């Protein structure tokens, strides 16, 4: 085939594909005939030819896509630099001279902060691994009653914030709670006749965080088990391995990267937690940062504590990367069939059902029932205009952050698609770095430079114009929304990038051949096609902002509270039943995206339903 014929075929196939996919965007009429089924297979080879024949891209690749593309790439770089402000602010504090507050903290409670944080990480790591991996294997490869329900229901504890779980179980298990009252009535004991475990302790915090965070490991492990080839499992069975041996020697090693990735997320959330450990009286780095900022009034000491915690977070990430060494984990075959199901009988069936039911019951069902009961019997006494004001504040913050996060993530992901160079990829990764940083650290890292800017601008305007600007950033929602964006940009970036990867490269070439620029292609073609992924990203960010407590507690403007802050304040005052109304609202909002997430996981296996 001549070069001219090949170019003509590429252009024709690309134009046909563009017509097929952009009818919904209103670019071309719907009555234009669509390409036949053979186009899909032909287009795959054309995409491969185009990818292999494209010239090497320059380091910045600013001369290929026109003015719109250049501005898009430069904007992505500026966004990444802007999102690094909190990290640079915290790291800069290390160079400042330590004050009396820091020396006092270092000589008294710094060791306690470190040991409690390490014990918390160790305990939650063991708990999430045990519950997440075991349940993922059981619902994926075993057959027992209730498996279909457990597949999606085991993710529901993710909708419950850890501090809400702490409030719920404290009311349920305390001396005046229903459990101990029933125990005393049944046995006739008094308070001195029996010992009952103290829920408000380090062990209680480990239990609460494990019940809430094990879905991170469960999701990653189940996805890895579902994507494994049947061939590897069949070979292990022919070599004499039973189901348990196949799991331990074949399936588990292949799923190790995914499991460790989920574990790293759970441990970072553990280090970032504030509400649970503060309510239980466990002194960790997050409680120390808030105490140094509010109680002791020393921003330098708070920033230096944040730097130590930031070092622990990066240590977790480094261990996750180095633990793999030079080992590679990939499938040696592209054959995907329905996974084998080991039908359990007798006591094994009961054990599997119990192993899956207990995390679900303790992590979602029981807390939900307790919250509903508490809310109905003696909920928030301020329910009415005040409560709806809190709902409005929470929804405003969450909605604004979700829209901005998805929009910025779309710009950055599309910039990487236009110019997949080291610079654009690094910008995308740096913009997503905030998810590994606890909310208290981001809050301190944002407040310090933003407060300096506010003071500088106010002094400048007062000096030259006779009026001041006040706290333009730190006194409004601007700084708080920016902190949310830094914290949750990675959540939206992952969803948007995954959606854009499913759009064939030939569509970009076809759009340019029809006269569309990069921004027009993004607005009229890519955005309508990936609208499902954009909606999913917005939904997840919305729920994460609704649950976020540390950053909101530190940075909210004066007389501006959210549902999370209201629940924390009421629980801190030992008004647990009143806190149930706000907590129940947060849980209800978080349930929908969790269910949508589980449905997406169920359809993720190659060859699912024979496809």
XYZ file of C-alpha atoms in Angstrom:
611
model
C 0.000 0.000 0.000
C 1.420 3.413 -0.961
C 1.942 6.235 1.509
C -0.838 8.262 -0.106
C -3.324 5.417 0.281
C -2.324 4.986 3.938
C -2.848 8.687 4.685
C -6.213 8.618 2.971
C -7.269 5.564 5.005
C -6.175 7.159 8.272
C -8.051 10.362 7.537
C -11.193 8.481 6.512
C -11.183 6.216 9.562
C -10.454 9.109 11.909
C -13.240 11.206 10.426
C -15.661 8.276 10.691
C -14.747 7.732 14.315
C -15.209 11.436 15.058
C -18.664 11.367 13.481
C -19.548 8.271 15.512
C -18.526 9.713 18.857
C -19.525 13.404 18.550
C -23.148 13.105 17.514
C -24.037 13.533 21.183
C -22.005 16.732 21.403
C -24.032 18.348 18.605
C -21.057 18.815 16.272
C -22.387 16.811 13.332
C -25.895 15.698 12.367
C -27.042 12.337 13.645
C -28.203 11.151 10.232
C -24.658 10.820 8.862
C -23.989 7.101 8.416
C -21.803 5.608 11.130
C -18.804 3.429 10.383
C -19.210 -0.318 10.328
C -18.018 -2.744 12.955
C -14.776 -3.312 11.090
C -13.762 0.288 11.819
C -13.047 -0.442 15.480
C -10.469 -3.128 14.746
C -8.970 -1.101 11.928
C -8.826 1.985 14.095
C -6.816 0.201 16.771
C -4.051 -0.547 14.270
C -4.254 3.021 12.951
C -3.808 4.369 16.486
C -0.756 2.165 16.887
C 0.672 3.366 13.551
C 0.051 6.993 14.481
C 1.680 6.567 17.892
C 4.764 4.899 16.434
C 5.077 7.352 13.552
C 4.692 10.560 15.543
C 7.893 12.613 15.790
C 9.648 12.853 19.141
C 8.067 15.504 21.295
C 10.130 18.396 22.545
C 10.813 19.011 26.208
C 8.021 21.561 26.460
C 6.256 20.738 23.204
C 4.871 24.279 22.855
C 5.080 24.617 19.090
C 2.705 21.862 18.006
C -0.733 22.773 19.288
C -1.152 26.488 18.582
C -1.824 29.326 20.989
C -4.619 27.545 22.901
C -2.484 24.482 23.529
C 0.500 26.553 24.686
C -1.622 28.496 27.168
C -3.143 25.258 28.431
C 0.249 23.701 29.127
C 1.579 26.848 30.801
C -1.574 27.048 32.943
C -1.045 23.464 34.101
C 2.483 24.331 35.197
C 1.305 27.401 37.110
C -1.400 25.367 38.872
C 1.186 22.821 39.985
C 3.453 25.549 41.382
C 0.505 27.170 43.160
C -0.426 23.879 44.806
C 3.114 23.488 46.132
C 2.818 26.644 48.257
C 1.711 24.790 51.438
C 4.546 22.264 51.181
C 7.189 24.954 50.595
C 5.761 26.980 53.481
C 6.059 24.035 55.860
C 9.556 23.076 54.709
C 10.704 26.676 55.029
C 9.656 26.674 58.688
C 12.348 24.081 59.412
C 14.991 26.762 58.748
C 13.455 29.217 61.211
C 14.933 29.363 64.724
C 13.078 27.235 67.236
C 11.287 29.151 69.986
C 10.511 28.356 73.599
C 7.287 26.572 72.657
C 9.123 24.154 70.377
C 11.736 23.403 73.048
C 8.944 22.818 75.569
C 7.119 20.464 73.204
C 10.324 18.621 72.324
C 11.213 18.027 75.983
C 7.737 16.998 77.131
C 5.334 15.556 74.552
C 7.218 15.125 71.268
C 8.178 11.536 72.134
C 4.564 10.806 73.053
C 3.394 12.232 69.714
C 5.866 10.036 67.863
C 5.135 6.795 69.728
C 1.352 7.207 69.590
C 1.490 7.972 65.864
C 3.659 4.931 65.198
C 1.452 2.613 67.301
C -1.591 4.005 65.528
C -0.050 3.331 62.113
C 1.033 -0.185 63.107
C -2.354 -1.137 64.578
C -4.438 0.308 61.739
C -2.106 -1.284 59.186
C -2.630 -4.749 60.665
C -6.387 -4.261 61.042
C -6.997 -2.957 57.523
C -4.827 -5.665 55.962
C -6.614 -8.447 57.828
C -10.136 -7.241 57.038
C -9.506 -5.852 53.568
C -7.535 -8.705 51.988
C -9.534 -11.552 53.527
C -12.939 -10.145 52.554
C -11.717 -9.249 49.054
C -10.541 -12.817 48.434
C -13.700 -14.376 49.838
C -16.176 -12.339 47.770
C -14.083 -12.658 44.590
C -13.101 -16.335 44.521
C -15.473 -18.088 46.930
C -19.166 -18.884 46.743
C -21.269 -18.656 49.916
C -24.632 -17.161 50.927
C -24.731 -13.360 50.779
C -21.639 -12.975 48.583
C -23.409 -10.801 46.001
C -24.526 -8.388 48.702
C -21.147 -8.304 50.416
C -19.439 -7.423 47.117
C -20.806 -3.871 47.244
C -21.858 -3.558 50.886
C -18.319 -4.053 52.254
C -17.373 -0.619 50.888
C -20.130 1.198 52.817
C -17.987 1.908 55.940
C -16.022 4.325 53.734
C -19.047 6.649 53.916
C -18.701 6.971 57.710
C -16.083 9.502 58.907
C -13.813 8.112 61.595
C -14.762 10.816 64.095
C -18.462 9.969 63.598
C -17.635 6.331 64.336
C -15.846 7.452 67.494
C -18.832 9.479 68.731
C -21.232 6.627 67.994
C -19.318 3.887 69.783
C -18.520 6.119 72.732
C -22.213 6.644 73.382
C -22.896 2.946 72.775
C -20.131 1.500 74.979
C -19.708 4.051 77.773
C -20.819 3.376 81.373
C -24.240 4.927 80.819
C -24.607 3.358 77.376
C -26.975 0.520 76.472
C -24.315 -2.238 76.437
C -23.133 -1.753 80.012
C -26.670 -1.056 81.259
C -27.864 -4.389 79.847
C -24.802 -6.116 81.318
C -25.513 -4.748 84.806
C -29.224 -5.550 84.600
C -28.536 -9.107 83.431
C -25.823 -9.917 86.000
C -26.758 -7.657 88.891
C -23.198 -6.308 89.024
C -22.202 -2.840 90.107
C -19.512 -0.677 88.565
C -16.802 -2.196 90.786
C -17.734 -5.806 90.000
C -16.571 -5.969 86.401
C -14.005 -4.621 83.976
C -15.033 -3.205 80.599
C -12.608 -2.128 77.861
C -12.169 1.640 77.581
C -13.196 2.792 74.117
C -11.642 6.239 74.538
C -8.068 5.007 74.310
C -5.336 4.282 71.779
C -6.781 0.814 71.191
C -10.215 2.332 70.619
C -8.789 4.773 68.079
C -7.075 1.885 66.245
C -10.366 -0.042 66.131
C -12.391 2.939 64.864
C -9.896 3.858 62.143
C -9.505 0.220 61.047
C -13.275 -0.201 60.611
C -13.485 2.962 58.517
C -10.305 2.583 56.445
C -10.242 -1.130 55.566
C -12.314 -0.422 52.378
C -9.199 1.210 50.879
C -7.399 -2.132 51.035
C -10.557 -4.071 50.114
C -11.149 -2.046 46.943
C -7.561 -2.297 45.725
C -7.220 -5.984 46.626
C -10.528 -6.960 45.033
C -9.688 -5.084 41.839
C -6.340 -6.881 41.695
C -7.915 -10.299 42.308
C -10.558 -9.660 39.639
C -7.914 -8.692 37.064
C -5.780 -11.787 37.595
C -5.679 -14.375 34.847
C -7.389 -17.704 35.385
C -4.380 -19.408 33.811
C -2.112 -18.691 36.782
C -4.652 -20.092 39.213
C -5.286 -23.152 37.045
C -1.564 -23.904 36.785
C -1.215 -23.699 40.558
C -4.065 -26.185 40.968
C -2.446 -28.631 38.509
C 0.742 -28.438 40.573
C -1.115 -29.621 43.659
C -2.060 -26.343 45.328
C -5.399 -26.126 47.085
C -7.478 -22.931 47.301
C -5.588 -21.627 50.346
C -2.184 -22.483 48.878
C -3.118 -20.856 45.529
C -4.144 -17.718 47.372
C -0.969 -17.573 49.472
C 1.574 -18.512 46.787
C 0.044 -17.098 43.585
C -2.850 -14.648 43.990
C -1.470 -12.727 46.976
C 2.002 -12.052 45.499
C 0.438 -10.899 42.205
C -1.874 -8.528 44.074
C 0.856 -7.165 46.323
C 1.318 -3.759 44.575
C -2.417 -3.040 44.745
C -2.666 -4.163 48.372
C 0.314 -2.072 49.437
C -1.113 0.894 47.529
C -4.415 0.616 49.407
C -2.541 0.180 52.679
C -0.511 3.333 51.997
C -3.737 5.308 51.476
C -5.156 3.961 54.743
C -1.988 4.816 56.670
C -1.859 8.341 55.264
C -5.475 8.856 56.309
C -4.520 7.528 59.748
C -1.736 10.072 60.139
C -4.089 12.795 58.881
C -6.910 12.003 61.333
C -7.702 14.591 63.945
C -11.309 14.184 65.104
C -10.964 10.616 66.376
C -7.689 10.975 68.252
C -8.674 14.360 69.702
C -11.997 13.029 70.975
C -10.332 9.935 72.453
C -7.590 11.979 74.095
C -4.754 10.319 72.141
C -1.885 12.743 71.605
C -0.545 12.534 68.046
C 1.155 14.959 65.685
C -2.169 16.227 64.316
C -3.485 17.125 67.777
C -0.103 18.686 68.573
C -0.261 20.928 65.498
C -3.729 22.214 66.392
C -2.712 22.712 70.015
C 0.428 24.655 69.080
C -1.579 26.861 66.698
C -4.654 27.588 68.834
C -3.746 26.998 72.471
C -0.083 28.080 72.453
C -0.371 30.634 69.630
C 2.967 29.723 68.037
C 2.687 29.294 64.263
C 6.402 28.435 63.950
C 6.097 25.537 66.390
C 2.938 24.367 64.594
C 4.744 24.497 61.255
C 7.759 22.624 62.609
C 5.521 19.899 64.051
C 3.836 19.738 60.649
C 7.240 19.281 59.031
C 7.950 16.265 61.243
C 4.553 14.764 60.372
C 5.178 15.480 56.706
C 8.402 13.512 57.016
C 6.469 10.543 58.422
C 4.036 10.693 55.505
C 6.830 10.696 52.955
C 8.467 7.826 54.822
C 5.277 5.787 54.352
C 5.292 6.583 50.629
C 8.988 5.729 50.345
C 8.495 2.378 52.071
C 5.660 1.600 49.660
C 7.927 2.263 46.686
C 11.084 0.547 47.951
C 9.305 -2.532 49.329
C 8.820 -3.840 45.815
C 12.500 -3.651 44.936
C 13.114 -4.758 41.339
C 10.292 -7.265 41.316
C 7.683 -6.976 38.579
C 4.035 -7.941 38.895
C 2.259 -8.415 35.592
C 0.169 -10.970 33.779
C 1.946 -13.185 31.269
C -1.238 -13.791 29.306
C -4.142 -11.845 27.889
C -6.648 -14.688 28.377
C -9.389 -13.606 30.749
C -12.293 -15.865 31.613
C -14.812 -16.012 34.408
C -12.947 -16.551 37.662
C -13.342 -19.970 39.288
C -15.636 -20.073 42.269
C -14.716 -22.258 45.218
C -18.059 -23.377 46.642
C -17.759 -23.431 50.421
C -19.612 -25.942 52.563
C -20.211 -26.586 56.224
C -18.277 -24.554 58.742
C -16.254 -22.858 55.993
C -19.463 -21.302 54.632
C -20.370 -20.003 58.093
C -16.845 -18.703 58.679
C -16.793 -16.849 55.324
C -20.183 -15.269 55.995
C -19.075 -14.198 59.484
C -15.751 -12.790 58.244
C -17.602 -10.583 55.743
C -20.554 -9.678 57.959
C -18.604 -8.463 61.015
C -16.720 -5.576 59.290
C -19.944 -4.497 57.583
C -21.986 -4.730 60.777
C -19.457 -2.991 63.020
C -18.347 -0.446 60.409
C -21.693 0.643 58.951
C -24.900 -1.102 60.011
C -24.558 -0.723 63.785
C -23.332 2.925 63.661
C -26.113 3.835 61.211
C -28.785 2.300 63.454
C -27.348 4.029 66.547
C -27.215 7.403 64.766
C -30.784 7.081 63.532
C -32.002 6.130 67.017
C -30.097 8.976 68.668
C -31.280 11.499 66.095
C -34.933 10.494 66.397
C -34.986 10.365 70.201
C -32.876 13.429 71.061
C -31.235 14.938 68.011
C -29.792 18.411 67.569
C -31.833 20.849 69.651
C -30.963 23.538 67.120
C -32.597 21.593 64.276
C -34.338 24.167 62.133
C -32.911 27.376 60.638
C -29.527 26.880 62.320
C -29.208 23.302 61.067
C -30.180 24.225 57.522
C -27.631 27.029 57.638
C -24.973 24.424 58.450
C -26.219 22.243 55.592
C -26.045 25.218 53.246
C -22.483 26.056 54.355
C -21.337 22.458 53.881
C -22.977 22.090 50.478
C -21.618 25.450 49.305
C -18.045 24.537 50.211
C -18.329 21.008 48.836
C -20.033 22.051 45.594
C -17.643 24.930 44.861
C -14.592 22.779 45.580
C -15.921 19.898 43.454
C -16.512 22.157 40.439
C -13.095 23.801 40.701
C -11.300 20.502 41.339
C -12.844 18.813 38.297
C -12.226 21.828 36.071
C -8.568 22.143 37.083
C -8.042 18.387 36.855
C -9.502 18.381 33.336
C -7.149 21.166 32.249
C -4.100 19.428 33.697
C -4.982 15.959 32.393
C -5.648 17.373 28.930
C -2.326 19.251 29.020
C -0.588 15.920 29.681
C -2.528 14.421 26.755
C -1.452 17.250 24.447
C 2.193 17.139 25.514
C 3.134 13.955 27.415
C 6.563 15.262 28.397
C 8.487 15.004 31.629
C 7.474 18.570 32.555
C 3.720 18.142 32.127
C 3.710 14.748 33.827
C 5.708 16.151 36.742
C 3.275 19.083 37.007
C 0.334 16.681 37.216
C 2.026 14.591 39.899
C 3.038 17.638 41.939
C -0.507 18.995 41.819
C -1.711 15.652 43.206
C 0.821 15.582 46.037
C -1.573 17.178 48.522
C -3.583 13.997 49.032
C -0.586 12.535 50.851
C -0.490 15.522 53.229
C -2.761 15.697 56.294
C -5.360 18.441 56.395
C -3.783 20.122 59.420
C -0.458 20.472 57.589
C -2.148 21.933 54.512
C -4.099 24.346 56.723
C -0.951 25.620 58.423
C 0.933 25.736 55.120
C -1.820 27.822 53.512
C -2.502 30.163 56.419
C 1.107 31.314 56.881
C 1.755 32.662 53.335
C -1.839 33.811 52.804
C -1.810 35.768 56.081
C 1.450 37.438 55.070
C -0.088 38.395 51.722
C -3.191 39.778 53.429
C -1.088 41.888 55.809
C 1.140 43.133 52.999
C -1.800 44.083 50.780
C -3.662 45.763 53.639
C -0.602 47.839 54.590
C 0.013 48.787 50.948
C -3.558 49.959 50.338
C -3.671 51.812 53.649
C -0.434 53.625 52.899
C -1.185 54.747 49.349
C -4.997 54.876 49.168
C -6.135 55.463 52.723
C -8.216 52.292 53.105
C -7.379 48.690 53.938
C -8.390 45.390 52.347
C -8.713 43.468 55.604
C -8.280 39.686 55.562
C -9.049 39.250 51.884
C -7.984 35.578 51.686
C -7.734 34.188 55.212
C -10.909 35.957 56.368
C -13.077 34.500 53.600
C -13.735 31.111 52.036
C -10.942 31.606 49.482
C -8.145 30.155 51.619
C -10.327 27.271 52.821
C -11.387 26.299 49.281
C -7.760 26.478 48.153
C -6.752 24.138 50.995
C -9.479 21.716 49.914
C -8.225 21.836 46.316
C -4.675 21.067 47.431
C -5.939 18.203 49.588
C -8.284 16.539 47.092
C -6.905 17.350 43.645
C -5.489 13.820 43.380
C -8.983 12.363 43.773
C -10.325 14.221 40.743
C -7.099 13.823 38.742
C -7.220 10.024 38.945
C -10.782 9.835 37.664
C -10.309 12.394 34.899
C -7.036 10.872 33.671
C -8.580 7.402 33.566
C -11.525 8.738 31.540
C -9.307 10.592 29.053
C -7.187 7.495 28.466
C -10.263 5.764 27.047
C -10.600 8.390 24.279
C -8.694 7.264 21.183
C -5.803 9.487 20.027
C -7.265 9.413 16.506
C -10.112 11.613 17.718
C -7.703 14.466 18.485
C -6.134 14.169 15.037
C -9.531 14.007 13.379
C -10.719 17.089 15.263
C -7.649 19.054 14.177
C -8.161 17.937 10.581
C -11.697 19.364 10.810
C -10.387 22.724 12.016
C -10.853 22.444 15.802
C -8.155 23.762 18.106
C -7.113 22.109 21.391
C -9.555 24.040 23.563
C -12.399 23.487 21.128
C -11.637 19.773 21.000
C -11.675 19.623 24.784
C -14.943 21.556 25.087
C -16.940 20.022 22.236
C -15.610 16.460 22.013
C -13.701 15.183 25.033
C -15.786 16.767 27.814
C -19.138 15.362 26.537
C -17.645 11.894 26.030
C -16.070 11.658 29.501
C -18.898 13.409 31.346
C -19.486 10.228 33.382
C -15.927 10.303 34.714
C -16.208 14.032 35.421
C -19.405 13.473 37.380
C -17.807 10.651 39.380
C -14.802 12.820 40.236
C -17.049 15.700 41.326
C -19.143 13.376 43.466
C -16.158 11.872 45.298
C -14.587 15.300 45.945
C -17.952 16.578 47.177
C -18.213 13.807 49.755
C -14.565 14.151 50.846
C -15.057 17.872 51.508
C -18.252 17.153 53.450
C -16.280 14.829 55.753
C -13.105 16.935 56.064
C -12.617 18.194 59.620
C -9.014 19.295 60.418
C -8.609 21.882 57.646
C -12.130 23.195 58.189
C -11.614 23.489 61.932
C -8.379 25.459 61.534
C -9.267 27.679 58.550
C -13.010 28.382 58.611
C -13.927 32.082 58.734
C -15.356 33.576 61.910
C -18.921 32.424 62.687
C -18.889 29.974 59.770
C -19.512 26.352 60.740
C -20.199 23.188 58.766
C -21.854 19.899 59.629
C -18.467 18.348 60.434
C -17.515 21.216 62.759
C -20.946 21.137 64.421
C -20.672 17.397 65.081
C -17.155 17.831 66.504
C -18.114 20.757 68.751
C -21.170 19.000 70.164
C -19.261 15.754 70.736
C -16.419 17.658 72.437
C -19.008 19.076 74.831
C -20.201 15.500 75.545
C -23.495 16.230 73.761
C -23.267 13.063 71.695
C -26.969 12.641 71.013
C -27.203 16.154 69.597
C -24.156 15.505 67.396
C -25.993 12.565 65.794
C -28.089 14.755 63.467
C -25.095 16.355 61.761
C -23.180 13.071 61.726
C -26.100 11.190 60.194
C -26.408 13.782 57.430
C -22.726 13.376 56.534
C -23.075 9.585 56.413
C -26.199 9.786 54.228
C -24.484 12.089 51.716
C -21.459 9.786 51.525
C -23.399 6.583 50.857
C -24.419 7.258 47.217
C -20.924 7.665 45.698
C -19.726 4.621 47.630
C -22.441 2.493 46.018
C -21.576 3.891 42.560
C -17.925 3.053 43.210
C -18.690 -0.559 44.018
C -20.709 -0.946 40.801
C -17.761 0.365 38.798
C -15.434 -2.137 40.485
C -17.775 -5.013 39.665
C -17.561 -4.161 35.945
C -13.809 -3.623 35.935
C -12.621 -7.188 35.203
C -11.466 -7.874 31.631
C -13.717 -10.511 30.132
C -16.525 -9.693 32.567
C -19.686 -11.535 31.499
C -17.782 -13.012 28.641
C -16.951 -9.648 27.064
